[in-house]
Short mmCIF file of C-alpha atoms and ligand atoms in Angstrom, two decimals:
data_model
loop_
_atom_site.label_atom_id
_atom_site.label_comp_id
_atom_site.label_asym_id
_atom_site.label_seq_id
_atom_site.Cartn_x
_atom_site.Cartn_y
_atom_site.Cartn_z
CA UNK A 756 -6.11 63.44 -90.03
CA UNK A 757 -5.96 65.33 -93.28
CA UNK A 758 -4.19 68.40 -94.57
CA UNK A 759 -6.60 71.01 -95.89
CA UNK A 760 -5.33 70.15 -99.38
CA UNK A 761 -5.96 66.46 -98.79
CA UNK A 762 -9.46 67.20 -97.51
CA UNK A 763 -10.20 68.98 -100.80
CA UNK A 764 -8.86 65.99 -102.73
CA UNK A 765 -10.91 63.48 -100.72
CA UNK A 766 -13.99 65.69 -100.98
CA UNK A 767 -13.58 65.69 -104.77
CA UNK A 768 -13.14 61.91 -104.83
CA UNK A 769 -16.27 61.40 -102.75
CA UNK A 770 -18.16 63.86 -104.94
CA UNK A 771 -17.60 61.52 -107.88
CA UNK A 772 -14.88 63.49 -109.64
CA UNK A 773 -13.73 61.86 -112.87
CA UNK A 774 -10.58 63.88 -113.50
CA UNK A 775 -8.24 66.25 -111.66
CA UNK A 776 -5.50 68.45 -113.09
CA UNK A 777 -2.92 70.88 -111.73
CA UNK A 778 0.50 72.41 -112.09
CA UNK A 779 2.51 72.12 -108.85
CA UNK A 780 2.47 75.30 -106.77
CA UNK A 781 2.79 75.86 -103.04
CA UNK A 782 0.47 75.70 -101.11
CA UNK A 783 -1.87 73.76 -103.44
CA UNK A 784 0.48 70.95 -104.52
CA UNK A 785 -0.76 68.32 -102.05
CA UNK A 786 -4.21 68.20 -103.67
CA UNK A 787 -2.89 66.34 -106.70
CA UNK A 788 -0.18 64.65 -104.63
CA UNK A 789 -3.08 62.96 -102.81
CA UNK A 790 -5.05 62.06 -105.93
CA UNK A 791 -2.34 60.89 -108.34
CA UNK A 792 -1.33 57.72 -106.43
CA UNK A 793 -5.01 56.83 -105.92
CA UNK A 794 -6.13 57.56 -109.47
CA UNK A 795 -5.83 54.07 -110.88
CA UNK A 796 -7.62 52.37 -107.99
CA UNK A 797 -10.36 55.02 -108.01
CA UNK A 798 -10.80 54.88 -111.79
CA UNK A 799 -10.10 58.58 -112.31
CA UNK A 800 -7.64 60.64 -114.32
CA UNK A 801 -5.25 62.73 -112.22
CA UNK A 802 -2.03 64.24 -113.48
CA UNK A 803 0.24 67.24 -113.63
CA UNK A 804 -0.08 69.55 -116.60
CA UNK A 805 2.18 71.98 -118.46
CA UNK A 806 0.60 74.96 -116.67
CA UNK A 807 -2.57 76.12 -114.94
CA UNK A 808 -4.24 77.23 -118.16
CA UNK A 809 -3.83 73.86 -119.82
CA UNK A 810 -4.96 72.20 -116.58
CA UNK A 811 -8.11 74.34 -116.47
CA UNK A 812 -8.90 73.67 -120.12
CA UNK A 813 -8.60 69.92 -119.62
CA UNK A 814 -10.99 70.12 -116.66
CA UNK A 815 -13.36 72.16 -118.81
CA UNK A 816 -13.28 69.46 -121.50
CA UNK A 817 -14.19 66.84 -118.89
CA UNK A 818 -17.14 68.94 -117.70
CA UNK A 819 -18.27 69.43 -121.30
CA UNK A 820 -18.53 65.63 -121.46
CA UNK A 821 -20.88 65.62 -118.48
CA UNK A 822 -18.34 64.38 -115.94
CA UNK A 823 -17.09 66.12 -112.82
CA UNK A 824 -13.64 67.71 -112.86
CA UNK A 825 -11.33 69.38 -110.36
CA UNK A 826 -8.54 71.78 -111.21
CA UNK A 827 -6.16 72.96 -108.50
CA UNK A 828 -3.65 75.78 -108.43
CA UNK A 829 -1.99 78.38 -106.29
CA UNK A 830 -3.27 81.95 -106.41
CA UNK A 831 -0.81 83.25 -109.01
CA UNK A 832 -1.57 80.15 -111.09
CA UNK A 833 -5.10 81.47 -111.43
CA UNK A 834 -3.63 84.48 -113.25
CA UNK A 835 -2.31 82.04 -115.84
CA UNK A 836 -5.70 80.30 -116.05
CA UNK A 837 -7.81 83.48 -116.04
CA UNK A 838 -8.75 83.25 -119.71
CA UNK A 839 -10.51 79.86 -119.53
CA UNK A 840 -11.68 80.55 -115.95
CA UNK A 841 -13.55 83.75 -116.80
CA UNK A 842 -14.91 82.47 -120.10
CA UNK A 843 -16.05 79.14 -118.68
CA UNK A 844 -18.62 81.07 -116.63
CA UNK A 845 -20.44 81.72 -119.90
CA UNK A 846 -20.66 78.23 -121.34
CA UNK A 847 -23.28 75.73 -120.29
CA UNK A 848 -21.33 73.35 -118.07
CA UNK A 849 -22.63 69.82 -118.40
CA UNK A 850 -21.18 68.76 -115.05
CA UNK A 851 -19.51 70.11 -111.95
CA UNK A 852 -16.27 72.02 -112.47
CA UNK A 853 -14.49 73.03 -109.28
CA UNK A 854 -11.39 75.19 -109.14
CA UNK A 855 -9.48 74.90 -105.87
CA UNK A 856 -7.25 77.95 -105.45
CA UNK A 857 -4.76 78.22 -102.62
CA UNK A 858 -3.82 81.77 -101.65
CA UNK A 859 -0.57 82.45 -99.83
CA UNK A 860 -1.02 85.39 -97.44
CA UNK A 861 2.34 86.12 -95.88
CA UNK A 862 4.02 85.00 -99.15
CA UNK A 863 5.66 81.90 -97.69
CA UNK A 864 6.39 80.74 -101.20
CA UNK A 865 4.93 83.30 -103.59
CA UNK A 866 5.52 86.60 -105.29
CA UNK A 867 2.40 88.36 -104.01
CA UNK A 868 -0.58 88.13 -101.65
CA UNK A 869 -3.46 88.38 -104.13
CA UNK A 870 -6.86 87.32 -102.88
CA UNK A 871 -8.72 84.91 -105.15
CA UNK A 872 -12.13 85.89 -103.74
CA UNK A 873 -11.92 88.99 -105.90
CA UNK A 874 -11.22 86.91 -108.98
CA UNK A 875 -14.27 84.73 -108.31
CA UNK A 876 -16.25 87.96 -108.03
CA UNK A 877 -14.62 89.21 -111.26
CA UNK A 878 -15.63 86.02 -113.09
CA UNK A 879 -19.10 86.21 -111.44
CA UNK A 880 -18.91 82.68 -110.07
CA UNK A 881 -19.74 81.36 -106.59
CA UNK A 882 -16.91 80.89 -104.12
CA UNK A 883 -16.75 78.77 -100.97
CA UNK A 884 -14.16 79.56 -98.32
CA UNK A 885 -13.59 76.82 -95.74
CA UNK A 886 -12.68 77.72 -92.17
CA UNK A 887 -11.17 74.30 -91.39
CA UNK A 888 -10.29 70.92 -92.88
CA UNK A 889 -13.78 69.46 -92.35
CA UNK A 890 -15.26 72.35 -94.28
CA UNK A 891 -12.60 71.94 -96.97
CA UNK A 892 -13.93 68.41 -97.46
CA UNK A 893 -17.63 69.32 -97.17
CA UNK A 894 -17.43 72.47 -99.27
CA UNK A 895 -15.54 70.73 -102.08
CA UNK A 896 -18.32 68.15 -102.26
CA UNK A 897 -20.93 70.87 -102.19
CA UNK A 898 -19.08 72.91 -104.83
CA UNK A 899 -19.65 70.17 -107.42
CA UNK A 900 -23.41 70.16 -106.70
CA UNK A 901 -23.51 73.95 -106.87
CA UNK A 902 -21.60 73.97 -110.13
CA UNK A 903 -24.19 71.65 -111.66
CA UNK A 904 -27.08 73.60 -110.15
CA UNK A 905 -25.96 76.94 -111.59
CA UNK A 906 -24.03 75.68 -114.65
CA UNK A 907 -21.05 77.69 -113.40
CA UNK A 908 -17.55 76.80 -112.27
CA UNK A 909 -17.26 77.11 -108.49
CA UNK A 910 -14.16 78.24 -106.65
CA UNK A 911 -12.99 76.75 -103.35
CA UNK A 912 -10.65 79.35 -101.85
CA UNK A 913 -7.98 78.07 -99.47
CA UNK A 914 -5.12 79.71 -97.62
CA UNK A 915 -1.71 78.36 -96.65
CA UNK A 916 -2.47 77.68 -92.95
CA UNK A 917 -5.48 75.61 -93.90
CA UNK A 918 -3.76 73.81 -96.80
CA UNK A 919 -0.78 72.83 -94.68
CA UNK A 920 -2.25 71.97 -91.30
CA UNK A 921 -3.98 68.75 -90.30
CA UNK A 922 -7.25 68.03 -88.51
CA UNK A 923 -9.67 65.16 -88.18
CA UNK A 924 -12.06 64.98 -91.10
CA UNK A 925 -15.16 62.81 -91.04
CA UNK A 926 -15.92 61.80 -94.60
CA UNK A 927 -19.36 61.11 -96.02
CA UNK A 928 -20.43 58.37 -98.41
CA UNK A 929 -18.78 58.34 -101.81
CA UNK A 930 -20.91 59.26 -104.79
CA UNK A 931 -20.54 57.47 -108.15
CA UNK A 932 -19.02 59.28 -111.11
CA UNK A 933 -21.35 60.82 -113.67
CA UNK A 934 -21.74 58.76 -116.85
CA UNK A 935 -20.20 60.16 -120.02
CA UNK A 936 -22.83 62.49 -121.49
CA UNK A 937 -21.61 65.09 -123.96
CA UNK A 938 -23.33 68.46 -123.47
CA UNK A 939 -26.04 68.79 -126.12
CA UNK A 940 -25.98 72.55 -126.57
CA UNK A 941 -23.11 73.22 -128.96
CA UNK A 942 -24.01 76.90 -129.42
CA UNK A 943 -23.40 77.41 -125.71
CA UNK A 944 -19.76 76.48 -126.15
CA UNK A 945 -18.98 78.73 -129.10
CA UNK A 946 -18.11 82.17 -127.79
CA UNK A 947 -18.45 84.01 -131.07
CA UNK A 948 -19.77 87.52 -130.40
CA UNK A 949 -23.36 86.67 -131.41
CA UNK A 950 -23.45 83.73 -129.01
CA UNK A 951 -21.25 85.35 -126.39
CA UNK A 952 -23.64 88.32 -126.00
CA UNK A 953 -26.50 85.91 -125.32
CA UNK A 954 -24.40 83.83 -122.93
CA UNK A 955 -23.10 86.91 -121.10
CA UNK A 956 -26.70 88.02 -120.60
CA UNK A 957 -27.55 84.53 -119.36
CA UNK A 958 -24.68 84.73 -116.86
CA UNK A 959 -25.97 88.09 -115.59
CA UNK A 960 -29.52 86.70 -115.36
CA UNK A 961 -28.24 83.86 -113.19
CA UNK A 962 -26.66 86.20 -110.66
CA UNK A 963 -29.80 86.94 -108.58
CA UNK A 964 -30.25 83.20 -108.01
CA UNK A 965 -26.59 82.85 -107.03
CA UNK A 966 -26.92 85.83 -104.65
CA UNK A 967 -30.05 84.29 -103.14
CA UNK A 968 -28.14 81.06 -102.55
CA UNK A 969 -25.33 82.96 -100.78
CA UNK A 970 -27.85 84.86 -98.61
CA UNK A 971 -29.35 81.63 -97.31
CA UNK A 972 -26.21 79.43 -97.32
CA UNK A 973 -25.59 77.65 -94.03
CA UNK A 974 -21.93 78.75 -94.37
CA UNK A 975 -22.98 82.34 -93.72
CA UNK A 976 -24.44 83.00 -90.31
CA UNK A 977 -24.91 85.64 -87.63
CA UNK A 978 -24.55 84.96 -83.90
CA UNK A 979 -25.94 87.77 -81.72
CA UNK A 980 -23.81 89.07 -78.86
CA UNK A 981 -24.32 90.89 -75.58
CA UNK A 982 -26.23 94.15 -75.52
CA UNK A 983 -23.19 96.05 -74.26
CA UNK A 984 -20.81 94.64 -76.92
CA UNK A 985 -18.83 97.59 -78.33
CA UNK A 986 -18.67 96.31 -81.91
CA UNK A 987 -19.71 93.51 -84.26
CA UNK A 988 -17.12 91.15 -85.73
CA UNK A 989 -17.29 90.01 -89.35
CA UNK A 990 -15.05 87.09 -90.31
CA UNK A 991 -14.51 84.95 -93.38
CA UNK A 992 -12.93 81.53 -93.83
CA UNK A 993 -10.11 80.63 -91.46
CA UNK A 994 -10.29 84.06 -89.71
CA UNK A 995 -13.19 82.67 -87.69
CA UNK A 996 -10.79 80.55 -85.64
CA UNK A 997 -8.43 83.42 -84.87
CA UNK A 998 -11.38 85.41 -83.56
CA UNK A 999 -13.07 82.64 -81.59
CA UNK A 1000 -9.78 81.62 -79.95
CA UNK A 1001 -9.05 85.17 -78.77
CA UNK A 1002 -12.57 86.51 -78.21
CA UNK A 1003 -13.10 83.89 -75.49
CA UNK A 1004 -11.14 86.28 -73.25
CA UNK A 1005 -13.34 89.29 -74.01
CA UNK A 1006 -15.55 90.48 -71.16
CA UNK A 1007 -18.61 90.58 -73.39
CA UNK A 1008 -19.89 88.30 -76.11
CA UNK A 1009 -19.38 90.04 -79.44
CA UNK A 1010 -22.01 89.80 -82.19
CA UNK A 1011 -20.35 87.77 -84.93
CA UNK A 1012 -21.17 87.41 -88.64
CA UNK A 1013 -19.20 84.67 -90.36
CA UNK A 1014 -19.05 84.23 -94.13
CA UNK A 1015 -17.93 81.16 -96.04
CA UNK A 1016 -20.04 81.50 -99.19
CA UNK A 1017 -19.77 84.26 -101.81
CA UNK A 1018 -20.89 86.46 -103.56
CA UNK A 1019 -21.00 88.53 -100.38
CA UNK A 1020 -24.55 88.26 -98.97
CA UNK A 1021 -25.44 91.94 -98.88
CA UNK A 1022 -28.73 91.52 -97.00
CA UNK A 1023 -27.07 89.47 -94.30
CA UNK A 1024 -24.27 92.02 -94.02
CA UNK A 1025 -26.79 94.83 -93.72
CA UNK A 1026 -28.82 92.91 -91.11
CA UNK A 1027 -25.69 92.21 -89.03
CA UNK A 1028 -24.89 95.92 -89.11
CA UNK A 1029 -28.45 97.10 -88.40
CA UNK A 1030 -27.86 97.86 -84.72
CA UNK A 1031 -25.45 100.66 -85.61
CA UNK A 1032 -22.40 99.27 -83.81
CA UNK A 1033 -18.98 99.72 -85.42
CA UNK A 1034 -17.86 96.72 -87.47
CA UNK A 1035 -14.51 94.93 -87.19
CA UNK A 1036 -13.75 92.87 -90.30
CA UNK A 1037 -11.21 90.09 -89.84
CA UNK A 1038 -10.37 88.42 -93.14
CA UNK A 1039 -7.32 86.67 -94.58
CA UNK A 1040 -6.09 88.43 -97.71
CA UNK A 1041 -7.36 91.70 -99.12
CA UNK A 1042 -9.73 94.03 -97.24
CA UNK A 1043 -12.46 92.69 -99.53
CA UNK A 1044 -15.47 92.60 -97.21
CA UNK A 1045 -14.20 95.65 -95.37
CA UNK A 1046 -14.27 97.69 -98.57
CA UNK A 1047 -17.74 96.47 -99.49
CA UNK A 1048 -19.03 97.38 -96.04
CA UNK A 1049 -17.40 100.80 -96.02
CA UNK A 1050 -18.31 101.74 -99.59
CA UNK A 1051 -17.05 104.98 -101.03
CA UNK A 1052 -19.66 107.49 -99.94
CA UNK A 1053 -19.44 109.14 -96.52
CA UNK A 1054 -21.07 107.08 -93.81
CA UNK A 1055 -21.42 107.49 -90.06
CA UNK A 1056 -20.69 103.78 -89.61
CA UNK A 1057 -17.18 102.93 -88.48
CA UNK A 1058 -15.72 99.93 -90.33
CA UNK A 1059 -12.41 98.63 -89.01
CA UNK A 1060 -10.15 96.10 -90.65
CA UNK A 1061 -6.97 95.78 -92.61
CA UNK A 1062 -7.52 98.97 -94.59
CA UNK A 1063 -8.43 101.08 -91.58
CA UNK A 1064 -5.25 100.03 -89.79
CA UNK A 1065 -6.98 97.94 -87.11
CA UNK A 1066 -5.14 94.96 -88.63
CA UNK A 1067 -1.99 94.96 -90.77
CA UNK A 1068 -2.69 95.46 -94.48
CA UNK A 1069 -0.20 92.76 -95.42
CA UNK A 1070 0.82 89.35 -94.13
CA UNK A 1071 -1.16 86.59 -92.46
CA UNK A 1072 -3.45 87.17 -89.55
CA UNK A 1073 -1.86 86.15 -86.27
CA UNK A 1074 -3.33 85.63 -82.80
CA UNK A 1075 -1.43 88.74 -81.69
CA UNK A 1076 -2.75 91.06 -84.41
CA UNK A 1077 -6.29 89.75 -83.96
CA UNK A 1078 -6.04 90.25 -80.17
CA UNK A 1079 -5.00 93.84 -80.69
CA UNK A 1080 -7.87 94.46 -83.10
CA UNK A 1081 -10.30 92.97 -80.57
CA UNK A 1082 -8.96 95.38 -77.94
CA UNK A 1083 -7.38 92.63 -75.82
CA UNK A 1084 -4.06 93.21 -74.06
CA UNK A 1085 -0.94 91.77 -75.70
CA UNK A 1086 0.33 88.49 -74.28
CA UNK A 1087 3.76 88.70 -72.68
CA UNK A 1088 6.25 87.66 -75.29
CA UNK A 1089 9.83 87.94 -76.37
CA UNK A 1090 10.11 89.81 -79.65
CA UNK A 1091 11.90 87.67 -82.25
CA UNK A 1092 14.36 90.48 -82.88
CA UNK A 1093 15.52 90.24 -79.26
CA UNK A 1094 16.94 86.77 -79.89
CA UNK A 1095 20.58 86.65 -80.99
CA UNK A 1096 19.96 84.40 -83.99
CA UNK A 1097 22.13 84.62 -87.10
CA UNK A 1098 20.38 85.15 -90.46
CA UNK A 1099 19.58 81.88 -92.19
CA UNK A 1100 18.74 82.67 -95.81
CA UNK A 1101 17.62 79.70 -97.92
CA UNK A 1102 20.34 78.07 -99.95
CA UNK A 1103 20.74 75.65 -102.83
CA UNK A 1104 21.34 72.09 -101.64
CA UNK A 1105 24.94 71.01 -101.36
CA UNK A 1106 25.90 69.63 -104.77
CA UNK A 1107 23.00 71.33 -106.58
CA UNK A 1108 23.73 71.50 -110.31
CA UNK A 1109 22.48 75.11 -110.44
CA UNK A 1110 25.45 76.24 -108.33
CA UNK A 1111 27.87 75.15 -111.07
CA UNK A 1112 25.79 76.90 -113.72
CA UNK A 1113 25.76 80.15 -111.74
CA UNK A 1114 29.52 79.98 -111.35
CA UNK A 1115 29.83 79.69 -115.13
CA UNK A 1116 27.39 82.61 -115.61
CA UNK A 1117 29.47 84.85 -113.35
CA UNK A 1118 32.66 83.83 -115.10
CA UNK A 1119 31.17 84.40 -118.55
CA UNK A 1120 29.89 87.87 -117.70
CA UNK A 1121 33.17 88.99 -116.16
CA UNK A 1122 34.43 89.99 -119.62
CA UNK A 1123 31.54 92.43 -120.27
CA UNK A 1124 31.17 95.97 -118.92
CA UNK A 1125 27.39 95.65 -118.50
CA UNK A 1126 24.76 92.92 -118.87
CA UNK A 1127 21.39 91.76 -117.69
CA UNK A 1128 20.50 88.33 -116.33
CA UNK A 1129 16.75 87.83 -116.06
CA UNK A 1130 15.55 84.75 -114.25
CA UNK A 1131 12.49 82.89 -113.12
CA UNK A 1132 10.70 80.82 -110.48
CA UNK A 1133 12.28 77.68 -109.10
CA UNK A 1134 15.12 76.59 -106.85
CA UNK A 1135 17.44 78.56 -109.14
CA UNK A 1136 15.83 81.82 -107.95
CA UNK A 1137 18.24 81.39 -105.04
CA UNK A 1138 20.88 82.42 -107.58
CA UNK A 1139 19.88 85.97 -106.59
CA UNK A 1140 21.47 85.48 -103.16
CA UNK A 1141 25.11 85.26 -102.11
CA UNK A 1142 27.36 83.49 -102.80
CA UNK A 1143 25.93 83.29 -106.34
CA UNK A 1144 24.45 86.79 -106.84
CA UNK A 1145 24.05 85.86 -110.48
CA UNK A 1146 20.46 86.80 -111.42
CA UNK A 1147 18.59 90.10 -111.45
CA UNK A 1148 14.89 89.32 -111.77
CA UNK A 1149 12.12 86.89 -110.83
CA UNK A 1150 8.64 88.18 -111.64
CA UNK A 1151 6.30 85.45 -112.86
CA UNK A 1152 6.47 82.07 -114.57
CA UNK A 1153 8.34 82.39 -117.86
CA UNK A 1154 8.99 86.14 -117.58
CA UNK A 1155 12.76 85.69 -117.78
CA UNK A 1156 12.58 84.93 -121.51
CA UNK A 1157 10.33 87.83 -122.52
CA UNK A 1158 12.19 90.23 -120.23
CA UNK A 1159 15.57 89.31 -121.73
CA UNK A 1160 14.09 89.92 -125.18
CA UNK A 1161 12.75 93.28 -123.98
CA UNK A 1162 16.14 94.21 -122.52
CA UNK A 1163 17.80 93.32 -125.84
CA UNK A 1164 15.15 95.34 -127.72
CA UNK A 1165 15.97 98.24 -125.41
CA UNK A 1166 19.57 98.02 -126.60
CA UNK A 1167 21.34 96.21 -123.77
CA UNK A 1168 23.98 93.62 -124.69
CA UNK A 1169 24.38 90.91 -123.58
CA UNK A 1170 20.93 89.78 -122.43
CA UNK A 1171 20.81 86.41 -120.71
CA UNK A 1172 17.70 84.60 -119.43
CA UNK A 1173 18.02 81.77 -116.89
CA UNK A 1174 15.07 79.41 -116.50
CA UNK A 1175 14.38 75.88 -115.25
CA UNK A 1176 13.13 73.11 -117.51
CA UNK A 1177 9.66 72.97 -115.98
CA UNK A 1178 9.19 76.74 -115.93
CA UNK A 1179 10.36 76.86 -119.55
CA UNK A 1180 7.69 74.33 -120.52
CA UNK A 1181 5.09 76.16 -118.38
CA UNK A 1182 5.48 79.63 -119.87
CA UNK A 1183 8.91 80.09 -121.46
CA UNK A 1184 8.21 78.47 -124.82
CA UNK A 1185 5.94 81.20 -126.18
CA UNK A 1186 8.24 84.18 -125.45
CA UNK A 1187 11.12 82.21 -126.97
CA UNK A 1188 9.04 81.96 -130.15
CA UNK A 1189 8.85 85.77 -130.13
CA UNK A 1190 12.64 86.02 -129.71
CA UNK A 1191 13.28 83.53 -132.52
CA UNK A 1192 10.76 85.22 -134.82
CA UNK A 1193 12.40 88.61 -134.20
CA UNK A 1194 15.98 87.27 -134.36
CA UNK A 1195 16.66 88.89 -130.98
CA UNK A 1196 20.26 88.87 -129.76
CA UNK A 1197 19.74 87.07 -126.46
CA UNK A 1198 20.82 83.83 -124.86
CA UNK A 1199 18.55 81.48 -122.96
CA UNK A 1200 20.09 79.18 -120.37
CA UNK A 1201 17.74 76.31 -119.52
CA UNK A 1202 18.70 74.57 -116.27
CA UNK A 1203 17.39 71.05 -116.81
CA UNK A 1204 17.40 69.20 -113.49
CA UNK A 1205 14.77 66.69 -114.62
CA UNK A 1206 12.11 67.65 -112.08
CA UNK A 1207 9.92 70.35 -110.55
CA UNK A 1208 12.24 70.44 -107.55
CA UNK A 1209 10.97 73.37 -105.50
CA UNK A 1210 7.46 72.00 -104.99
CA UNK A 1211 8.52 68.47 -104.10
CA UNK A 1212 10.09 66.70 -107.11
CA UNK A 1213 7.04 66.37 -109.33
CA UNK A 1214 7.84 65.15 -112.86
CA UNK A 1215 8.28 67.71 -115.61
CA UNK A 1216 5.67 67.41 -118.30
CA UNK A 1217 8.32 66.46 -120.91
CA UNK A 1218 11.61 64.70 -120.23
CA UNK A 1219 14.86 66.64 -120.85
CA UNK A 1220 15.53 64.55 -123.94
CA UNK A 1221 12.57 66.25 -125.65
CA UNK A 1222 13.90 69.76 -125.12
CA UNK A 1223 16.37 69.71 -128.01
CA UNK A 1224 13.84 68.66 -130.69
CA UNK A 1225 11.34 71.14 -129.23
CA UNK A 1226 13.85 73.98 -129.43
CA UNK A 1227 14.84 73.05 -132.98
CA UNK A 1228 11.16 72.93 -133.88
CA UNK A 1229 10.72 76.45 -132.54
CA UNK A 1230 13.38 77.58 -135.00
CA UNK A 1231 16.46 77.89 -132.78
CA UNK A 1232 19.43 77.43 -135.16
CA UNK A 1233 21.23 74.15 -134.51
CA UNK A 1234 24.65 75.86 -134.37
CA UNK A 1235 23.36 78.10 -131.57
CA UNK A 1236 21.64 75.34 -129.61
CA UNK A 1237 23.79 73.39 -127.18
CA UNK A 1238 23.01 70.65 -124.68
CA UNK A 1239 25.78 70.28 -122.11
CA UNK A 1240 26.24 68.67 -118.75
CA UNK A 1241 26.40 70.78 -115.60
CA UNK A 1242 29.49 69.59 -113.79
CA UNK A 1243 31.99 71.44 -111.62
CA UNK A 1244 34.85 70.31 -113.83
CA UNK A 1245 33.09 71.71 -116.92
CA UNK A 1246 32.29 75.09 -115.47
CA UNK A 1247 35.08 76.85 -117.41
CA UNK A 1248 33.90 75.22 -120.66
CA UNK A 1249 30.32 76.32 -119.99
CA UNK A 1250 31.55 79.86 -119.28
CA UNK A 1251 33.44 79.91 -122.59
CA UNK A 1252 30.38 78.61 -124.45
CA UNK A 1253 28.20 81.22 -122.77
CA UNK A 1254 30.62 83.99 -123.71
CA UNK A 1255 30.56 82.88 -127.36
CA UNK A 1256 26.76 82.77 -127.50
CA UNK A 1257 26.35 86.08 -125.65
CA UNK A 1258 28.39 87.61 -128.51
CA UNK A 1259 26.10 86.04 -131.14
CA UNK A 1260 23.85 88.67 -132.77
CA UNK A 1261 20.76 86.42 -132.67
CA UNK A 1262 18.90 84.06 -130.32
CA UNK A 1263 20.80 81.16 -128.81
CA UNK A 1264 19.92 78.49 -126.27
CA UNK A 1265 22.10 76.42 -123.95
CA UNK A 1266 20.50 73.53 -122.06
CA UNK A 1267 22.54 72.60 -119.01
CA UNK A 1268 21.48 69.18 -117.79
CA UNK A 1269 22.15 67.40 -114.53
CA UNK A 1270 19.76 65.67 -112.20
CA UNK A 1271 18.66 67.45 -109.02
CA UNK A 1272 20.54 65.83 -106.12
CA UNK A 1273 17.32 65.38 -104.15
CA UNK A 1274 15.78 63.51 -107.08
CA UNK A 1275 18.91 61.38 -107.34
CA UNK A 1276 18.58 60.51 -103.63
CA UNK A 1277 14.97 59.40 -104.15
CA UNK A 1278 16.07 57.30 -107.11
CA UNK A 1279 18.79 55.64 -105.03
CA UNK A 1280 16.34 54.94 -102.20
CA UNK A 1281 13.89 53.36 -104.64
CA UNK A 1282 16.64 51.25 -106.22
CA UNK A 1283 17.73 50.04 -102.78
CA UNK A 1284 14.17 49.10 -101.85
CA UNK A 1285 13.67 46.92 -104.96
S1 LIG B 2159 16.11 70.49 -104.61
FE1 LIG B 2159 17.40 69.99 -106.37
S2 LIG B 2159 17.30 71.77 -107.71
FE2 LIG B 2159 16.52 72.39 -105.70
S3 LIG B 2159 18.29 73.27 -104.66
FE3 LIG B 2159 18.19 71.11 -104.08
S4 LIG B 2159 19.49 70.06 -105.59
FE4 LIG B 2159 19.08 72.09 -106.39
#
């Protein structure tokens, strides 16, 4: 019984993967969580990285050496890794490189609902989209073979429901790892314009073969329906199960085209639509196939889906929305809003060190008439909610630092950025370099809880003790760099320190350190067990 994420991990292991890299991010985290404890016994490398871009680049280096590599990330992590992802489609991969990307429709733990299928299309690489855990295993294995066949990275696109639900998976035989064999085509790895033009052309020349593969892939298939069926259903990935579960109640058997392999097989789509029936496209994420089918020029063909309003444009598919789109009557139900439940917003754990820091922030700012507090992604984002109400932004990893600099450049004083230790190491270091180089009057508060708490207590890539030398190395002046403990009894002192640094006409950094209480609990449990 494997989670979808675990099925991807096992599929990679059985495909002979030599190395796997990731930055923790819901809902993809369990891929590396599965591989890391098994790495030593399996003779592979598997570890967390500073961010998705560094993870991707390490996987690329492994593939350049002729060995198979997996890199895993959540959908917004792919934005961070886009530079190596897109450019790695040009180089001549020596071995399979698979990027497992977990999208989060419904935004259970994300800032947006972006659909990674479009980014595979953008990079012009093949994409496999499993419908269930068995396919997550099988497709991951296949993705490595495909990557070596086409010399391209291959995406395996997952969604939250698949990543985080379990099903029986029947594994196949394990394949041995590739031997170390450095790619012997150095010019293919040097994307200077002269080479890059040739390699871009080569990528374009490969596309017909990739399209041909998608047209004949066993993951894409059409099942005819009854003559009197009022429309044809087109599904992709996990949407197949929503449709088959509900369509069993339909009076007629609907013609059904299912896709799990991209680029979209245009001939197959056209063949499925040849009988002239309207099309209903049920897909998780963007109306990607729906838009392709509808096109932009006027057409007599009716194409229904998320964009047409047959299904909601946002959020996850649900049995209820799919039923409605299929024309089935709603099941009797009690609307959630009819239940007299109190609101239960998420909260910081009792005793969380961030709560003391937010109290100090509020106290420090009380003496100013206006201010801005930019923040970032982690448990501390809950500082936006009562009772803390201490932060004003959370956009993307590391944005707090650059945004505080921008606010200071715009003329606002004081500008405070609040970021966690792991997020700072992920993407906060580089904007801080900008602030130091420009001498920007802003203060950065790094909340060092010693872990990546929100995704399940993964280790930060550098221990807290390395932050101070790192910050000094970036050029933060020692008299405006402070490392203090986050403790309720020291909240007033932290507020006074913050006030002083917010008045400083240059960049300053305060690292507030105290272990996450959940991490401390794990430590105590481990100590008890030994
Ligand atoms: S998991 Fe740790 S950092 Fe997150 S809210 Fe709880 S105590 Fe705070």
